[in-house]
CSV table of C-alpha atoms and ligand atoms in Angstrom, one decimal:
chain,number,residue,atom,x,y,z
A,1,MET,CA,-13.0,84.9,-22.3
A,2,GLY,CA,-15.7,85.1,-19.6
A,3,PRO,CA,-19.1,83.3,-19.9
A,4,LEU,CA,-21.3,85.0,-22.1
A,5,LEU,CA,-23.7,86.0,-19.9
A,6,SER,CA,-22.6,87.7,-16.9
A,7,MET,CA,-24.8,89.7,-14.7
A,8,LYS,CA,-25.3,90.9,-11.0
A,9,VAL,CA,-27.9,89.8,-8.9
A,10,LEU,CA,-29.3,91.7,-6.1
A,11,ILE,CA,-30.8,89.6,-3.0
A,12,ILE,CA,-33.0,91.6,-0.5
A,13,GLY,CA,-32.8,90.5,3.0
A,14,ASN,CA,-30.2,89.8,5.9
A,15,GLY,CA,-30.9,86.7,7.1
A,16,GLY,CA,-29.6,83.0,7.1
A,17,ARG,CA,-31.8,82.2,4.2
A,18,GLU,CA,-30.2,85.1,2.2
A,19,HIS,CA,-26.5,84.0,3.2
A,20,ALA,CA,-27.5,80.8,1.6
A,21,LEU,CA,-28.8,82.1,-1.3
A,22,ALA,CA,-26.0,84.3,-2.0
A,23,TRP,CA,-23.4,81.5,-1.4
A,24,LYS,CA,-25.3,79.4,-4.1
A,25,ILE,CA,-25.9,82.2,-6.4
A,26,SER,CA,-22.4,83.3,-6.2
A,27,GLN,CA,-21.2,80.0,-7.7
A,28,SER,CA,-23.0,80.4,-10.6
A,29,GLU,CA,-21.0,80.7,-14.2
A,30,MET,CA,-24.0,83.3,-15.1
A,31,VAL,CA,-23.1,85.8,-12.1
A,32,ASP,CA,-20.2,88.1,-11.9
A,33,GLU,CA,-21.3,89.6,-8.7
A,34,VAL,CA,-24.0,89.1,-6.0
A,35,ILE,CA,-25.1,92.0,-4.2
A,36,SER,CA,-27.0,91.9,-0.8
A,37,ALA,CA,-29.3,94.6,0.6
A,38,PRO,CA,-29.0,94.9,3.4
A,39,GLY,CA,-27.1,91.9,3.8
A,40,ASN,CA,-25.1,90.8,6.8
A,41,PRO,CA,-21.3,89.5,7.4
A,42,GLY,CA,-22.0,86.3,5.8
A,43,THR,CA,-23.4,87.5,2.6
A,44,ALA,CA,-20.3,90.1,2.4
A,45,GLN,CA,-18.3,86.8,1.9
A,46,CYS,CA,-20.2,86.1,-1.2
A,47,GLY,CA,-20.4,89.5,-2.7
A,48,ARG,CA,-21.0,93.1,-1.8
A,49,ASN,CA,-23.5,94.7,0.8
A,50,LEU,CA,-25.6,97.7,0.5
A,51,PRO,CA,-26.2,97.9,4.5
A,52,ASP,CA,-28.0,101.1,4.3
A,53,LEU,CA,-31.0,99.7,2.1
A,54,LYS,CA,-33.9,98.6,4.1
A,55,VAL,CA,-36.1,95.6,2.8
A,56,GLU,CA,-39.3,98.1,3.2
A,57,ASP,CA,-37.7,100.7,1.3
A,58,SER,CA,-39.1,99.7,-2.4
A,59,VAL,CA,-38.4,103.0,-3.9
A,60,GLY,CA,-34.8,102.8,-2.6
A,61,ILE,CA,-34.5,99.1,-3.7
A,62,VAL,CA,-35.9,99.8,-7.1
A,63,ARG,CA,-33.3,102.7,-7.7
A,64,ALA,CA,-30.3,100.7,-6.5
A,65,ALA,CA,-31.5,97.8,-8.8
A,66,LYS,CA,-31.5,100.3,-11.8
A,67,ALA,CA,-28.2,102.0,-10.7
A,68,GLU,CA,-26.5,98.8,-10.4
A,69,ASP,CA,-28.0,97.7,-13.7
A,70,VAL,CA,-28.7,94.3,-11.8
A,71,GLY,CA,-30.0,90.9,-14.2
A,72,LEU,CA,-32.2,89.7,-11.5
A,73,VAL,CA,-33.6,90.5,-8.2
A,74,VAL,CA,-34.3,87.6,-5.3
A,75,ILE,CA,-36.4,88.7,-2.6
A,76,GLY,CA,-36.1,86.7,0.4
A,77,PRO,CA,-38.4,87.9,3.3
A,78,GLU,CA,-42.0,87.9,3.3
A,79,VAL,CA,-42.5,91.6,4.5
A,80,PRO,CA,-41.2,93.2,1.3
A,81,LEU,CA,-43.3,90.8,-0.9
A,82,CYS,CA,-46.7,91.5,0.9
A,83,LEU,CA,-45.7,95.0,0.5
A,84,GLY,CA,-45.6,94.5,-3.5
A,85,LEU,CA,-42.0,95.1,-3.9
A,86,ALA,CA,-41.8,92.6,-6.7
A,87,ASP,CA,-44.6,94.7,-8.5
A,88,LYS,CA,-42.6,97.8,-8.1
A,89,LEU,CA,-39.4,96.2,-9.8
A,90,ARG,CA,-41.2,94.7,-12.5
A,91,GLU,CA,-43.2,97.9,-13.4
A,92,ALA,CA,-39.6,99.1,-13.5
A,93,GLY,CA,-38.7,96.5,-16.2
A,94,ILE,CA,-36.5,94.5,-13.6
A,95,LYS,CA,-36.5,90.9,-13.4
A,96,VAL,CA,-37.6,89.5,-10.1
A,97,PHE,CA,-37.9,86.2,-8.3
A,98,GLY,CA,-40.8,86.6,-6.0
A,99,PRO,CA,-44.3,87.1,-6.2
A,100,GLY,CA,-46.4,90.3,-6.4
A,101,ALA,CA,-48.4,91.5,-3.6
A,102,ALA,CA,-51.5,89.8,-5.0
A,103,GLY,CA,-49.7,86.3,-4.6
A,104,ALA,CA,-47.9,87.2,-1.3
A,105,GLN,CA,-51.2,87.3,0.3
A,106,LEU,CA,-51.3,83.4,0.4
A,107,GLU,CA,-48.9,84.1,3.3
A,108,GLY,CA,-49.8,87.7,4.3
A,109,SER,CA,-53.6,86.6,4.9
A,110,LYS,CA,-54.5,83.3,6.6
A,111,LEU,CA,-57.8,83.9,5.9
A,112,PHE,CA,-57.1,84.7,2.3
A,113,ALA,CA,-55.3,81.3,1.9
A,114,LYS,CA,-57.9,79.1,3.7
A,115,GLU,CA,-60.7,80.5,1.6
A,116,LEU,CA,-58.8,79.9,-1.5
A,117,LEU,CA,-57.8,76.3,-0.1
A,118,ASP,CA,-61.6,75.6,0.5
A,119,ARG,CA,-62.8,77.2,-2.7
A,120,HIS,CA,-60.3,74.7,-4.6
A,121,ARG,CA,-61.0,71.9,-2.4
A,122,ILE,CA,-57.3,71.5,-1.5
A,123,PRO,CA,-57.1,69.4,1.9
A,124,THR,CA,-56.5,71.7,4.9
A,125,GLY,CA,-57.9,71.4,8.7
A,126,GLY,CA,-61.4,72.6,9.3
A,127,TRP,CA,-61.8,76.4,10.3
A,128,ARG,CA,-64.0,79.4,11.2
A,129,ARG,CA,-63.3,83.0,10.8
A,130,PHE,CA,-64.1,85.6,13.3
A,131,ASP,CA,-63.7,89.4,13.4
A,132,ARG,CA,-65.5,89.6,16.9
A,133,ALA,CA,-63.7,88.1,19.8
A,134,GLY,CA,-67.1,87.5,21.4
A,135,ALA,CA,-68.4,85.1,18.8
A,136,ALA,CA,-64.7,83.5,18.6
A,137,LYS,CA,-65.2,82.7,22.3
A,138,ASP,CA,-68.7,81.5,21.9
A,139,TYR,CA,-67.4,79.0,19.5
A,140,LEU,CA,-64.5,77.9,21.2
A,141,GLU,CA,-67.1,77.3,24.4
A,142,ASN,CA,-68.6,74.9,22.2
A,143,ALA,CA,-65.5,73.1,21.2
A,144,GLU,CA,-65.8,69.2,21.3
A,145,SER,CA,-62.2,68.3,21.2
A,146,TRP,CA,-58.8,69.8,22.5
A,147,PRO,CA,-56.3,71.1,21.4
A,148,MET,CA,-57.6,73.8,18.8
A,149,VAL,CA,-55.5,76.2,17.0
A,150,VAL,CA,-56.1,79.8,17.1
A,151,LYS,CA,-54.3,82.0,14.5
A,152,ALA,CA,-53.8,85.6,13.8
A,153,ASP,CA,-54.9,86.5,10.4
A,154,GLY,CA,-52.0,88.6,9.3
A,155,LEU,CA,-48.0,88.8,9.3
A,156,ALA,CA,-46.9,88.0,13.0
A,157,GLY,CA,-43.1,87.1,12.4
A,158,GLY,CA,-43.9,83.7,13.6
A,159,LYS,CA,-45.6,84.6,17.0
A,160,GLY,CA,-49.1,84.3,15.4
A,161,VAL,CA,-50.2,80.7,16.0
A,162,PHE,CA,-51.3,79.3,19.3
A,163,ILE,CA,-52.1,75.8,19.9
A,164,VAL,CA,-54.6,76.1,23.0
A,165,GLN,CA,-55.4,73.2,25.0
A,166,SER,CA,-58.6,74.4,27.0
A,167,CYS,CA,-61.6,76.8,26.6
A,168,GLU,CA,-60.0,79.1,29.2
A,169,GLU,CA,-56.5,79.2,27.3
A,170,ALA,CA,-58.4,79.8,24.1
A,171,CYS,CA,-60.4,82.4,25.2
A,172,SER,CA,-57.4,84.5,26.8
A,173,VAL,CA,-55.7,84.3,23.5
A,174,VAL,CA,-58.6,85.5,21.7
A,175,ASP,CA,-58.5,88.6,24.0
A,176,GLN,CA,-54.7,88.9,23.7
A,177,ILE,CA,-55.2,89.0,20.0
A,178,MET,CA,-58.3,90.7,19.3
A,179,GLU,CA,-59.1,92.9,22.3
A,180,GLU,CA,-55.5,94.0,23.6
A,181,ARG,CA,-54.1,93.8,19.9
A,182,GLN,CA,-50.7,92.3,21.2
A,183,LEU,CA,-49.8,91.4,17.3
A,184,GLY,CA,-51.3,94.9,15.9
A,185,ASP,CA,-53.4,94.8,13.0
A,186,ALA,CA,-52.5,91.0,12.3
A,187,GLY,CA,-55.2,90.3,14.8
A,188,VAL,CA,-58.1,92.3,13.4
A,189,GLU,CA,-59.4,88.7,12.3
A,190,ILE,CA,-58.6,85.3,13.3
A,191,VAL,CA,-58.9,81.6,12.1
A,192,VAL,CA,-59.7,79.0,14.7
A,193,GLU,CA,-58.7,75.7,13.1
A,194,ASP,CA,-59.1,72.3,14.2
A,195,PHE,CA,-55.7,70.6,15.4
A,196,LEU,CA,-54.2,68.1,12.8
A,197,VAL,CA,-52.3,65.1,14.1
A,198,GLY,CA,-49.2,63.9,12.1
A,199,GLN,CA,-45.9,64.6,11.2
A,200,GLU,CA,-44.9,68.0,9.6
A,201,VAL,CA,-42.8,68.6,6.4
A,202,SER,CA,-41.9,71.7,4.5
A,203,ILE,CA,-42.5,71.5,0.6
A,204,HIS,CA,-40.5,74.2,-1.6
A,205,VAL,CA,-41.5,74.7,-5.4
A,206,MET,CA,-40.2,77.2,-7.6
A,207,THR,CA,-43.2,78.2,-10.0
A,208,ASP,CA,-44.0,80.7,-12.7
A,209,GLY,CA,-47.7,79.9,-12.3
A,210,GLU,CA,-47.6,77.5,-15.1
A,211,THR,CA,-44.9,74.8,-14.2
A,212,ILE,CA,-43.5,73.8,-11.0
A,213,VAL,CA,-40.2,72.6,-10.1
A,214,LEU,CA,-40.3,70.6,-6.8
A,215,MET,CA,-37.5,70.8,-4.5
A,216,ASP,CA,-36.5,68.2,-1.9
A,217,PRO,CA,-38.5,68.0,1.1
A,218,VAL,CA,-37.3,69.3,4.2
A,219,GLU,CA,-38.1,68.7,8.0
A,220,ASP,CA,-37.9,71.7,10.3
A,221,HIS,CA,-37.8,71.8,14.1
A,222,LYS,CA,-39.8,74.5,15.4
A,223,GLN,CA,-39.7,74.3,19.2
A,224,VAL,CA,-36.8,75.4,21.2
A,225,GLY,CA,-36.0,72.5,23.5
A,226,ASP,CA,-34.9,68.8,22.7
A,227,GLY,CA,-37.6,66.7,22.1
A,228,ASP,CA,-39.7,69.4,20.6
A,229,THR,CA,-40.3,70.8,24.1
A,230,GLY,CA,-40.9,74.7,25.0
A,231,PRO,CA,-42.1,77.7,22.7
A,232,ASN,CA,-41.9,77.8,18.8
A,233,THR,CA,-39.3,79.5,17.4
A,234,GLY,CA,-38.5,80.8,13.7
A,235,GLY,CA,-36.8,77.2,13.4
A,236,MET,CA,-34.0,75.5,15.4
A,237,GLY,CA,-32.8,73.1,12.7
A,238,VAL,CA,-33.4,71.3,9.5
A,239,SER,CA,-33.0,68.0,7.7
A,240,SER,CA,-33.2,67.1,4.2
A,241,PRO,CA,-34.2,64.8,2.3
A,242,VAL,CA,-37.1,63.3,4.6
A,243,GLY,CA,-36.6,59.6,5.0
A,244,TRP,CA,-40.0,58.8,6.3
A,245,LEU,CA,-41.6,60.7,3.5
A,246,SER,CA,-42.6,58.1,0.9
A,247,GLN,CA,-43.2,58.4,-2.9
A,248,ARG,CA,-46.5,57.6,-2.3
A,249,VAL,CA,-47.2,60.4,0.0
A,250,MET,CA,-45.0,62.6,-2.4
A,251,ARG,CA,-47.3,62.1,-5.1
A,252,GLN,CA,-50.2,62.8,-3.0
A,253,ILE,CA,-48.8,66.4,-2.3
A,254,GLU,CA,-48.5,66.8,-6.0
A,255,GLN,CA,-51.7,65.6,-7.2
A,256,ARG,CA,-53.9,67.1,-4.1
A,257,VAL,CA,-51.8,70.1,-3.1
A,258,LEU,CA,-49.3,71.6,-5.7
A,259,ILE,CA,-51.0,71.1,-8.7
A,260,PRO,CA,-54.7,72.1,-7.9
A,261,MET,CA,-52.7,75.4,-6.1
A,262,LEU,CA,-51.3,75.9,-9.5
A,263,HIS,CA,-54.7,75.6,-11.0
A,264,ALA,CA,-56.2,77.7,-8.3
A,265,LEU,CA,-53.8,80.6,-9.0
A,266,ARG,CA,-54.5,80.7,-12.7
A,267,VAL,CA,-58.4,80.8,-12.5
A,268,GLU,CA,-58.2,83.3,-9.8
A,269,GLY,CA,-56.1,85.3,-12.3
A,270,ILE,CA,-53.1,85.6,-9.5
A,271,PRO,CA,-49.8,86.1,-11.2
A,272,TYR,CA,-47.2,83.9,-9.4
A,273,HIS,CA,-43.4,84.1,-10.1
A,274,GLY,CA,-41.2,82.6,-7.2
A,275,LEU,CA,-41.0,80.3,-4.2
A,276,LEU,CA,-44.4,78.9,-3.0
A,277,TYR,CA,-43.7,77.0,0.1
A,278,ALA,CA,-46.3,74.4,1.5
A,279,GLY,CA,-46.4,73.8,5.3
A,280,LEU,CA,-48.0,70.3,5.4
A,281,MET,CA,-49.3,68.0,8.0
A,282,ILE,CA,-49.1,64.5,6.8
A,283,THR,CA,-51.8,62.9,8.5
A,284,GLU,CA,-53.4,59.3,8.4
A,285,GLY,CA,-55.7,60.7,5.7
A,286,GLY,CA,-52.8,62.1,3.6
A,287,PRO,CA,-51.5,65.7,3.3
A,288,GLN,CA,-53.2,68.6,4.9
A,289,VAL,CA,-52.0,72.2,4.3
A,290,LEU,CA,-51.1,73.9,7.5
A,291,GLU,CA,-49.8,77.3,5.9
A,292,PHE,CA,-48.5,78.5,2.7
A,293,ASN,CA,-45.3,81.1,2.7
A,294,CYS,CA,-44.5,83.1,-0.4
A,295,ARG,CA,-40.8,82.8,0.0
A,296,PHE,CA,-38.0,80.2,0.8
A,297,GLY,CA,-38.1,78.9,4.3
A,298,ASP,CA,-35.5,79.9,6.9
A,299,PRO,CA,-33.2,77.8,7.6
A,300,GLU,CA,-34.9,75.3,5.3
A,301,THR,CA,-33.2,77.2,2.4
A,302,GLN,CA,-29.8,76.4,4.2
A,303,ALA,CA,-30.1,72.9,3.7
A,304,ILE,CA,-31.8,73.1,0.4
A,305,MET,CA,-28.9,75.1,-1.1
A,306,ARG,CA,-26.5,72.9,-0.2
A,307,ARG,CA,-28.0,69.7,-1.5
A,308,PHE,CA,-29.1,71.7,-4.7
A,309,ASN,CA,-26.4,70.5,-7.2
A,310,SER,CA,-27.4,72.6,-10.4
A,311,ASP,CA,-26.7,76.2,-11.1
A,312,ILE,CA,-29.7,77.6,-9.6
A,313,VAL,CA,-29.6,80.9,-11.6
A,314,PRO,CA,-31.3,79.4,-14.3
A,315,TYR,CA,-34.0,78.3,-12.5
A,316,LEU,CA,-34.4,81.7,-10.7
A,317,LEU,CA,-34.5,83.4,-14.1
A,318,ALA,CA,-37.0,81.1,-15.8
A,319,THR,CA,-39.2,81.7,-12.9
A,320,ALA,CA,-39.0,85.3,-13.3
A,321,ASP,CA,-39.4,85.0,-16.9
A,322,GLY,CA,-42.2,82.4,-17.3
A,323,THR,CA,-40.2,79.7,-18.9
A,324,LEU,CA,-39.7,77.2,-16.2
A,325,ASP,CA,-41.2,74.6,-18.7
A,326,LYS,CA,-38.0,74.8,-20.7
A,327,CYS,CA,-36.1,73.7,-17.6
A,328,GLU,CA,-35.0,70.1,-17.0
A,329,ALA,CA,-35.4,68.9,-13.4
A,330,PRO,CA,-32.5,69.9,-11.3
A,331,GLU,CA,-30.0,67.6,-9.7
A,332,TRP,CA,-29.5,66.8,-6.1
A,333,ASP,CA,-26.9,65.7,-3.8
A,334,SER,CA,-28.2,62.5,-2.7
A,335,ARG,CA,-26.3,63.0,0.8
A,336,GLN,CA,-28.3,64.0,3.9
A,337,CYS,CA,-28.1,67.7,5.0
A,338,VAL,CA,-28.3,68.5,8.9
A,339,GLY,CA,-28.3,72.2,9.7
A,340,VAL,CA,-28.3,73.4,13.3
A,341,VAL,CA,-29.2,76.5,14.4
A,342,MET,CA,-27.3,78.3,17.2
A,343,CYS,CA,-28.8,80.9,19.3
A,344,ALA,CA,-28.3,83.7,21.6
A,345,GLN,CA,-29.0,83.0,25.5
A,346,GLY,CA,-32.7,83.8,26.3
A,347,TYR,CA,-34.1,83.1,22.6
A,348,PRO,CA,-37.2,83.1,21.8
A,349,GLU,CA,-37.6,85.5,24.5
A,350,GLN,CA,-35.4,88.7,25.4
A,351,TYR,CA,-31.7,87.8,24.5
A,352,ARG,CA,-28.5,89.7,24.4
A,353,ARG,CA,-26.8,91.0,21.4
A,354,GLY,CA,-23.1,92.0,20.9
A,355,GLU,CA,-21.3,88.9,22.1
A,356,PRO,CA,-17.9,88.3,20.0
A,357,ILE,CA,-18.4,84.8,17.9
A,358,LEU,CA,-15.4,83.0,17.8
A,359,GLY,CA,-14.4,80.1,15.9
A,360,ILE,CA,-16.5,80.2,12.5
A,361,ASP,CA,-13.5,79.5,10.5
A,362,SER,CA,-12.6,76.2,12.5
A,363,ALA,CA,-15.8,75.1,11.9
A,364,GLU,CA,-15.9,75.6,8.2
A,365,ALA,CA,-12.4,73.7,8.4
A,366,VAL,CA,-14.4,70.4,9.3
A,367,GLU,CA,-15.0,68.5,6.3
A,368,ASP,CA,-18.3,69.0,4.5
A,369,VAL,CA,-19.5,72.0,7.0
A,370,ILE,CA,-20.6,75.3,6.0
A,371,VAL,CA,-21.8,78.0,8.3
A,372,PHE,CA,-24.4,80.3,7.3
A,373,GLN,CA,-24.8,83.4,9.2
A,374,ALA,CA,-28.2,85.2,10.2
A,375,GLY,CA,-28.1,87.3,13.4
A,376,THR,CA,-24.9,88.7,13.1
A,377,ARG,CA,-23.0,92.0,12.3
A,378,HIS,CA,-19.4,93.2,11.8
A,379,ASP,CA,-17.5,95.4,14.3
A,380,GLY,CA,-14.2,96.0,12.7
A,381,HIS,CA,-12.6,92.5,12.1
A,382,GLU,CA,-14.9,90.9,15.0
A,383,VAL,CA,-18.3,89.3,14.1
A,384,LEU,CA,-20.7,89.8,16.8
A,385,THR,CA,-24.1,88.4,17.6
A,386,ASP,CA,-27.0,90.5,16.4
A,387,GLY,CA,-30.0,88.4,16.8
A,388,GLY,CA,-31.6,85.3,18.3
A,389,ARG,CA,-31.1,83.0,15.7
A,390,VAL,CA,-27.3,84.0,15.3
A,391,LEU,CA,-26.0,81.2,12.6
A,392,ALA,CA,-26.7,77.9,11.1
A,393,VAL,CA,-24.2,75.2,11.1
A,394,THR,CA,-24.7,72.5,8.1
A,395,GLY,CA,-23.2,69.4,7.8
A,396,MET,CA,-23.4,66.8,5.0
A,397,GLY,CA,-23.3,63.1,5.2
A,398,LYS,CA,-24.1,59.9,3.7
A,399,ASN,CA,-26.8,59.2,6.0
A,400,VAL,CA,-28.3,61.5,9.2
A,401,ASN,CA,-25.9,60.2,11.6
A,402,ASP,CA,-22.9,61.2,9.5
A,403,ALA,CA,-24.7,64.3,8.7
A,404,ARG,CA,-25.5,65.0,12.4
A,405,ASP,CA,-21.6,64.3,13.3
A,406,ALA,CA,-20.5,66.7,10.7
A,407,ALA,CA,-22.9,69.5,11.9
A,408,TYR,CA,-22.2,69.1,15.5
A,409,GLU,CA,-18.5,68.7,15.1
A,410,GLY,CA,-18.9,72.2,13.4
A,411,VAL,CA,-21.1,73.5,16.2
A,412,LYS,CA,-18.3,72.5,18.8
A,413,LYS,CA,-15.8,75.0,17.3
A,414,ILE,CA,-18.1,77.9,17.5
A,415,ARG,CA,-18.3,79.8,20.9
A,416,TRP,CA,-19.8,82.9,22.2
A,417,ASN,CA,-21.4,83.8,25.6
A,418,GLY,CA,-24.8,82.2,26.0
A,419,ALA,CA,-24.7,80.1,22.7
A,420,PHE,CA,-27.2,77.4,22.8
A,421,CYS,CA,-28.7,74.8,20.0
A,422,ARG,CA,-30.9,71.8,20.3
A,423,SER,CA,-28.8,68.5,20.5
A,424,ASP,CA,-31.5,66.2,18.4
A,425,ILE,CA,-31.7,68.2,15.2
A,426,GLY,CA,-32.0,65.3,12.4
A,427,LEU,CA,-33.4,62.7,14.8
A,428,ARG,CA,-37.3,61.9,14.0
A,429,PRO,CA,-39.9,60.9,13.3
A,430,LYS,CA,-41.3,61.4,16.7
A,431,THR,CA,-44.2,59.5,17.7
A,432,LEU,CA,-47.7,60.4,16.8
A,433,SER,CA,-48.9,60.6,20.3
A,434,ALA,CA,-45.9,62.9,21.4
A,435,LYS,CA,-47.3,65.2,18.6
A,436,ALA,CA,-50.7,65.5,19.9
A,437,LYS,CA,-49.5,66.2,23.7
A,438,ALA,CA,-47.3,69.0,22.4
B,501,ADP,N1,-54.1,73.0,12.4
B,501,ADP,C1,-52.7,72.6,12.8
B,501,ADP,N2,-52.8,71.2,13.5
B,501,ADP,C2,-51.5,71.4,14.3
B,501,ADP,N3,-50.5,72.0,14.3
B,501,ADP,C3,-50.7,73.1,13.7
B,501,ADP,C4,-51.9,73.7,13.1
B,501,ADP,N4,-51.7,74.7,12.5
B,501,ADP,C5,-50.3,75.4,13.1
B,501,ADP,N5,-49.9,74.3,13.5
B,501,ADP,C6,-48.4,74.0,14.1
B,501,ADP,O1,-48.2,75.7,14.3
B,501,ADP,C7,-47.1,75.9,13.5
B,501,ADP,C8,-46.9,77.4,13.0
B,501,ADP,O2,-48.2,77.4,12.3
B,501,ADP,P1,-48.2,78.0,10.9
B,501,ADP,O3,-49.4,77.9,10.1
B,501,ADP,O4,-47.0,77.4,10.1
B,501,ADP,O5,-47.8,79.6,11.1
B,501,ADP,P2,-46.6,80.5,11.1
B,501,ADP,O6,-45.4,79.9,10.5
B,501,ADP,O7,-47.2,81.7,10.3
B,501,ADP,O8,-46.6,80.8,12.5
B,501,ADP,C9,-46.7,74.9,12.5
B,501,ADP,O9,-45.6,74.9,12.1
B,501,ADP,C10,-47.4,73.6,13.2
B,501,ADP,O10,-46.5,73.0,13.9
B,502,MG,MG1,-45.2,78.0,9.4
């Protein structure tokens, strides 16, 4: 006899985050098939792909979810969430992990998030809103301390935030965003924010709007070069848990940020069934919100899934159903996970695609190593590079050094023309003064 409840789960997206989710969900006793749309060669190892479905195609996704009679849809990326895919699935009577368009605005509009934070007195850096370049530049000309932070209001795929060191630089960024519209409609309005000094951490919670299930913290390495140098990327590597983050600060995060956010969503009448990701700066005065995301982080999810020891599907379903209060706290692997992202030469600028990748199997033969694919595609039996961030090699160990050793042992086995990665993932904390210079 099979398990009593046996269902199909549909995962939307095709990155490393979705491979990690597919890997974890496919281990559930409650699931007999994981379907990924469109998926990648990694998710294909965990189930079946629907390669022709685009994440923006909500009509097609609703149709596929019905035709396959899936028990749950998990939406990975922010774009379909902001387009209201979760609303459309729910209207069709399908269970879904992911907020509707109203909740997704927390990520889709930095202004929306900032206004909500201020209305509910949740700590975040001081800020001003501008819908005209001239007014923004006047304000920046009178700024008293540098750097400052200029953010495009809308979704910009990680390219909408500029830390500017001088008035001149700030004004040129304002022109690029607002006059030249280099980020399209994302730059119709901007937020100018005070620069916060501290240590950054990513906090993920699953929430149904009533209850939160806190996930272990993750540290992401955003800049492309060792020692946090060079331009920002989508994320070059992760480490979890975060050794320097004390229990006291975790309690502050819950009490000053997460619980007030839940309250804010409730009183504003915003239903939320999915993942709420708080990007935080831990400053001398405590945690400050940098931003919210309305979905799992990438590559944070790769580390979270490796350390999440409980079956994740009951949590995803309870989030969708609004019954998270019935769930016990999940069990976590007490070991450290380090995930190293391997990139294509040139990333985050122009890079080449279509390089054959060798050695994924040998990397996974290393004890405690799992490789999650992101920018890859199949060509016959070969796996080719098909993105800037190509894959993440995750290693586990009893401490950061052991986890790093495992991950980098795996990295050594993988080869393609132009592959590179950072060599210092997991090595933190950096000093506060180094951060201020960045
Ligand atoms: N107010 C701030 N002070 C200091 N650094 C910031 C500030 N806002 C953003 N950053 C830095 O810029 C990065 C990107 O900003 P974020 O708001 O997370 O935008 P996104 O992820 O949408 O690009 C953050 O991870 C952080 O390193
Ligand atoms: Mg961010």
